[in-house]
Amino acid sequence: MGRNETAHGSANDVSGDIEEFDPIGTLTLIGIYFVILVLSWVYIYYIEFLGRDLVIVG
Amino acid sequence: MHIHAYEKLWLAASLLLILFLLGSVTYGAVGPGVAMVTDSEPAIDAGALDEDERFSEPRVEQVGENEYEAYVLAFQFGFQPDPIVVPENSTVTFYVTSRDVIHGFEVVGTNANTMVVPGEVSEITVETDGPAEYGIVCNEYCGAGHHAMEGKLEVVPQSEFDERTNGGDGE
């Protein structure tokens, strides 16, 4: 059986935490995207937007 | 249904991201008090601004201990008064209207930015810090002279503000 996303574990490793399929590359990429998104948002909102003068308060 | 352990991780991460974005906007509204430009002001007659109590004579007026109101008129192609002079460390509410076409009122490099629609009054309240000088531009294309339509906002020390307002029109 090929190691792809539709691969099913064999009958004797269905239970337990052991995963046959281990997309660590995808997890790493998503982790990097996550960090980029959080850092950009912190910069855009907290530093660029709230840090500017004359914030509209009413 | 079997969900892969990694998939649970990134599902949780995406939910966290959404909560973080919503939380930030909520914090902005509750903490620093960021507000939207609303349509709270009633409509006025754009053709009769010279009879309007606020806009017949565009000016900055003191309305409270440290509160000021600036009545600003936008037109092809400029802003009145020019410059708009307000004191430092005060709360200033701008009431901006247009006598001809749609304009923009953007204090450059700041968050003070609104559309100016004839017949409507845009109201924005800001808090000034120390002395500063800002440019004001129109950011809605309003005609042949749009690119040259600019104004100036001067945040000055209280003493200078008193001097300039009292000296200017002999109050």
GROMACS .gro file of C-alpha atoms in nm:
model
  229
    1MET     CA    1   0.000   0.000   0.000
    2GLY     CA    2   0.135   0.340  -0.092
    3ARG     CA    3   0.193   0.603   0.173
    4ASN     CA    4  -0.058   0.862   0.071
    5GLU     CA    5  -0.341   1.048   0.237
    6THR     CA    6  -0.595   0.780   0.168
    7ALA     CA    7  -0.381   0.507   0.306
    8HIS     CA    8  -0.544   0.310   0.582
    9GLY     CA    9  -0.354   0.143   0.855
   10SER     CA   10  -0.369  -0.231   0.868
   11ALA     CA   11  -0.624  -0.390   1.096
   12ASN     CA   12  -0.390  -0.434   1.386
   13ASP     CA   13  -0.278  -0.068   1.421
   14VAL     CA   14  -0.616   0.104   1.393
   15SER     CA   15  -0.630   0.158   1.766
   16GLY     CA   16  -0.379   0.357   1.967
   17ASP     CA   17  -0.191   0.678   1.881
   18ILE     CA   18   0.042   0.528   1.629
   19GLU     CA   19  -0.027   0.684   1.287
   20GLU     CA   20   0.092   0.510   0.980
   21PHE     CA   21   0.086   0.830   0.777
   22ASP     CA   22   0.324   1.095   0.903
   23PRO     CA   23   0.305   1.421   0.698
   24ILE     CA   24   0.563   1.606   0.904
   25GLY     CA   25   0.647   1.833   0.608
   26THR     CA   26   0.287   1.954   0.583
   27LEU     CA   27   0.275   2.009   0.956
   28THR     CA   28   0.595   2.212   0.943
   29LEU     CA   29   0.467   2.425   0.654
   30ILE     CA   30   0.139   2.493   0.830
   31GLY     CA   31   0.334   2.581   1.143
   32ILE     CA   32   0.542   2.831   0.947
   33TYR     CA   33   0.231   2.983   0.784
   34PHE     CA   34   0.073   3.010   1.128
   35VAL     CA   35   0.369   3.198   1.270
   36ILE     CA   36   0.380   3.430   0.967
   37LEU     CA   37   0.009   3.507   1.003
   38VAL     CA   38   0.034   3.578   1.376
   39LEU     CA   39   0.341   3.798   1.337
   40SER     CA   40   0.192   3.993   1.043
   41TRP     CA   41  -0.129   4.051   1.233
   42VAL     CA   42   0.055   4.168   1.541
   43TYR     CA   43   0.254   4.408   1.323
   44ILE     CA   44  -0.038   4.531   1.114
   45TYR     CA   45  -0.286   4.577   1.397
   46TYR     CA   46  -0.094   4.647   1.715
   47ILE     CA   47   0.208   4.830   1.577
   48GLU     CA   48   0.103   4.992   1.248
   49PHE     CA   49  -0.266   5.060   1.319
   50LEU     CA   50  -0.287   5.124   1.695
   51GLY     CA   51   0.058   5.284   1.699
   52ARG     CA   52  -0.037   5.567   1.466
   53ASP     CA   53  -0.150   5.909   1.585
   54LEU     CA   54  -0.508   6.031   1.594
   55VAL     CA   55  -0.689   5.706   1.653
   56ILE     CA   56  -1.060   5.761   1.594
   57VAL     CA   57  -1.235   5.719   1.928
   58GLY     CA   58  -1.582   5.843   1.849
   59MET     CA   59  -1.430   0.878   1.240
   60HIS     CA   60  -1.057   0.879   1.262
   61ILE     CA   61  -0.893   1.222   1.254
   62HIS     CA   62  -0.517   1.228   1.219
   63ALA     CA   63  -0.333   1.375   1.516
   64TYR     CA   64  -0.166   1.641   1.296
   65GLU     CA   65  -0.498   1.737   1.148
   66LYS     CA   66  -0.635   1.799   1.496
   67LEU     CA   67  -0.335   2.024   1.556
   68TRP     CA   68  -0.391   2.247   1.256
   69LEU     CA   69  -0.766   2.256   1.308
   70ALA     CA   70  -0.699   2.384   1.658
   71ALA     CA   71  -0.442   2.631   1.525
   72SER     CA   72  -0.684   2.776   1.271
   73LEU     CA   73  -0.951   2.817   1.539
   74LEU     CA   74  -0.695   2.990   1.761
   75LEU     CA   75  -0.610   3.225   1.476
   76ILE     CA   76  -0.974   3.323   1.432
   77LEU     CA   77  -1.011   3.382   1.806
   78PHE     CA   78  -0.692   3.589   1.806
   79LEU     CA   79  -0.816   3.811   1.521
   80LEU     CA   80  -1.158   3.859   1.682
   81GLY     CA   81  -0.994   3.914   2.018
   82SER     CA   82  -0.763   4.182   1.876
   83VAL     CA   83  -1.051   4.378   1.725
   84THR     CA   84  -1.245   4.348   2.050
   85TYR     CA   85  -0.941   4.463   2.244
   86GLY     CA   86  -0.905   4.761   2.006
   87ALA     CA   87  -1.264   4.864   2.067
   88VAL     CA   88  -1.254   4.816   2.444
   89GLY     CA   89  -0.894   4.916   2.528
   90PRO     CA   90  -0.781   5.204   2.305
   91GLY     CA   91  -1.148   5.274   2.218
   92VAL     CA   92  -1.117   5.250   1.840
   93ALA     CA   93  -1.448   5.352   1.683
   94MET     CA   94  -1.598   5.351   1.338
   95VAL     CA   95  -1.712   5.660   1.149
   96THR     CA   96  -2.089   5.649   1.186
   97ASP     CA   97  -2.377   5.827   1.016
   98SER     CA   98  -2.493   5.974   1.347
   99GLU     CA   99  -2.509   6.329   1.214
  100PRO     CA  100  -2.832   6.440   1.047
  101ALA     CA  101  -2.825   6.541   0.682
  102ILE     CA  102  -2.783   6.907   0.591
  103ASP     CA  103  -2.848   7.114   0.281
  104ALA     CA  104  -2.522   7.121   0.087
  105GLY     CA  105  -2.648   7.415  -0.117
  106ALA     CA  106  -2.713   7.633   0.187
  107LEU     CA  107  -2.395   7.591   0.387
  108ASP     CA  108  -2.346   7.966   0.403
  109GLU     CA  109  -2.655   7.978   0.622
  110ASP     CA  110  -2.543   7.688   0.837
  111GLU     CA  111  -2.446   7.777   1.188
  112ARG     CA  112  -2.142   7.549   1.185
  113PHE     CA  113  -2.019   7.563   0.827
  114SER     CA  114  -2.089   7.922   0.724
  115GLU     CA  115  -1.775   8.000   0.916
  116PRO     CA  116  -1.548   7.694   0.929
  117ARG     CA  117  -1.350   7.710   1.253
  118VAL     CA  118  -1.220   7.538   1.563
  119GLU     CA  119  -1.429   7.599   1.873
  120GLN     CA  120  -1.377   7.508   2.237
  121VAL     CA  121  -1.677   7.318   2.370
  122GLY     CA  122  -1.548   7.171   2.695
  123GLU     CA  123  -1.258   7.192   2.934
  124ASN     CA  124  -1.024   7.016   2.698
  125GLU     CA  125  -1.265   6.946   2.417
  126TYR     CA  126  -1.273   7.116   2.083
  127GLU     CA  127  -1.486   7.094   1.774
  128ALA     CA  128  -1.353   7.164   1.430
  129TYR     CA  129  -1.603   7.250   1.159
  130VAL     CA  130  -1.433   7.178   0.831
  131LEU     CA  131  -1.556   7.252   0.483
  132ALA     CA  132  -1.418   7.054   0.189
  133PHE     CA  133  -1.458   7.196  -0.159
  134GLN     CA  134  -1.307   7.188  -0.506
  135PHE     CA  135  -1.016   7.212  -0.434
  136GLY     CA  136  -0.923   7.263  -0.073
  137PHE     CA  137  -1.021   7.258   0.291
  138GLN     CA  138  -1.134   7.535   0.519
  139PRO     CA  139  -1.003   7.640   0.764
  140ASP     CA  140  -0.649   7.606   0.636
  141PRO     CA  141  -0.456   7.536   0.847
  142ILE     CA  142  -0.677   7.373   1.108
  143VAL     CA  143  -0.514   7.463   1.439
  144VAL     CA  144  -0.592   7.254   1.748
  145PRO     CA  145  -0.424   7.241   2.090
  146GLU     CA  146  -0.211   6.949   2.206
  147ASN     CA  147  -0.338   6.679   2.446
  148SER     CA  148  -0.700   6.756   2.376
  149THR     CA  149  -1.004   6.579   2.237
  150VAL     CA  150  -1.100   6.713   1.899
  151THR     CA  151  -1.414   6.627   1.707
  152PHE     CA  152  -1.405   6.703   1.338
  153TYR     CA  153  -1.730   6.775   1.158
  154VAL     CA  154  -1.654   6.768   0.790
  155THR     CA  155  -1.889   6.837   0.503
  156SER     CA  156  -1.865   6.918   0.134
  157ARG     CA  157  -2.038   7.189  -0.061
  158ASP     CA  158  -1.994   7.033  -0.404
  159VAL     CA  159  -1.885   6.675  -0.472
  160ILE     CA  160  -1.762   6.377  -0.272
  161HIS     CA  161  -1.423   6.439  -0.114
  162GLY     CA  162  -1.200   6.257   0.128
  163PHE     CA  163  -1.054   6.388   0.451
  164GLU     CA  164  -0.737   6.205   0.541
  165VAL     CA  165  -0.490   6.331   0.795
  166VAL     CA  166  -0.180   6.180   0.638
  167GLY     CA  167  -0.001   5.911   0.834
  168THR     CA  168  -0.274   5.884   1.096
  169ASN     CA  169  -0.594   5.691   1.144
  170ALA     CA  170  -0.810   6.002   1.099
  171ASN     CA  171  -0.966   5.936   0.762
  172THR     CA  172  -1.321   5.966   0.637
  173MET     CA  173  -1.527   6.025   0.326
  174VAL     CA  174  -1.687   6.365   0.291
  175VAL     CA  175  -2.024   6.353   0.120
  176PRO     CA  176  -2.223   6.662   0.021
  177GLY     CA  177  -2.537   6.684   0.234
  178GLU     CA  178  -2.386   6.468   0.505
  179VAL     CA  179  -2.163   6.556   0.798
  180SER     CA  180  -1.876   6.319   0.878
  181GLU     CA  181  -1.796   6.318   1.246
  182ILE     CA  182  -1.469   6.185   1.381
  183THR     CA  183  -1.329   6.230   1.728
  184VAL     CA  184  -0.956   6.200   1.792
  185GLU     CA  185  -0.721   6.266   2.078
  186THR     CA  186  -0.416   6.476   2.004
  187ASP     CA  187  -0.075   6.417   2.161
  188GLY     CA  188   0.215   6.658   2.150
  189PRO     CA  189   0.270   6.936   1.897
  190ALA     CA  190   0.279   6.810   1.540
  191GLU     CA  191   0.206   6.918   1.190
  192TYR     CA  192   0.010   6.694   0.958
  193GLY     CA  193  -0.092   6.723   0.598
  194ILE     CA  194  -0.453   6.664   0.498
  195VAL     CA  195  -0.534   6.519   0.159
  196CYS     CA  196  -0.847   6.443  -0.036
  197ASN     CA  197  -0.848   6.074  -0.119
  198GLU     CA  198  -1.159   6.062  -0.338
  199TYR     CA  199  -1.113   6.176  -0.696
  200CYS     CA  200  -1.307   6.503  -0.705
  201GLY     CA  201  -1.215   6.674  -1.028
  202ALA     CA  202  -0.934   6.825  -1.230
  203GLY     CA  203  -0.763   6.978  -0.929
  204HIS     CA  204  -0.792   6.675  -0.704
  205HIS     CA  205  -0.419   6.615  -0.692
  206ALA     CA  206  -0.363   6.963  -0.556
  207MET     CA  207  -0.634   6.949  -0.291
  208GLU     CA  208  -0.464   6.957   0.042
  209GLY     CA  209  -0.487   7.114   0.382
  210LYS     CA  210  -0.290   7.128   0.700
  211LEU     CA  211  -0.357   7.026   1.057
  212GLU     CA  212  -0.140   7.187   1.321
  213VAL     CA  213  -0.135   7.055   1.674
  214VAL     CA  214   0.017   7.334   1.881
  215PRO     CA  215   0.085   7.402   2.251
  216GLN     CA  216  -0.210   7.546   2.444
  217SER     CA  217  -0.048   7.890   2.478
  218GLU     CA  218   0.011   7.917   2.106
  219PHE     CA  219  -0.344   7.801   2.038
  220ASP     CA  220  -0.488   8.072   2.264
  221GLU     CA  221  -0.265   8.329   2.102
  222ARG     CA  222  -0.361   8.234   1.749
  223THR     CA  223  -0.735   8.205   1.812
  224ASN     CA  224  -0.757   8.527   2.010
  225GLY     CA  225  -0.524   8.718   1.785
  226GLY     CA  226  -0.689   8.595   1.468
  227ASP     CA  227  -1.044   8.722   1.494
  228GLY     CA  228  -1.021   8.967   1.781
  229GLU     CA  229  -1.236   8.776   2.033
   0.00000   0.00000   0.00000
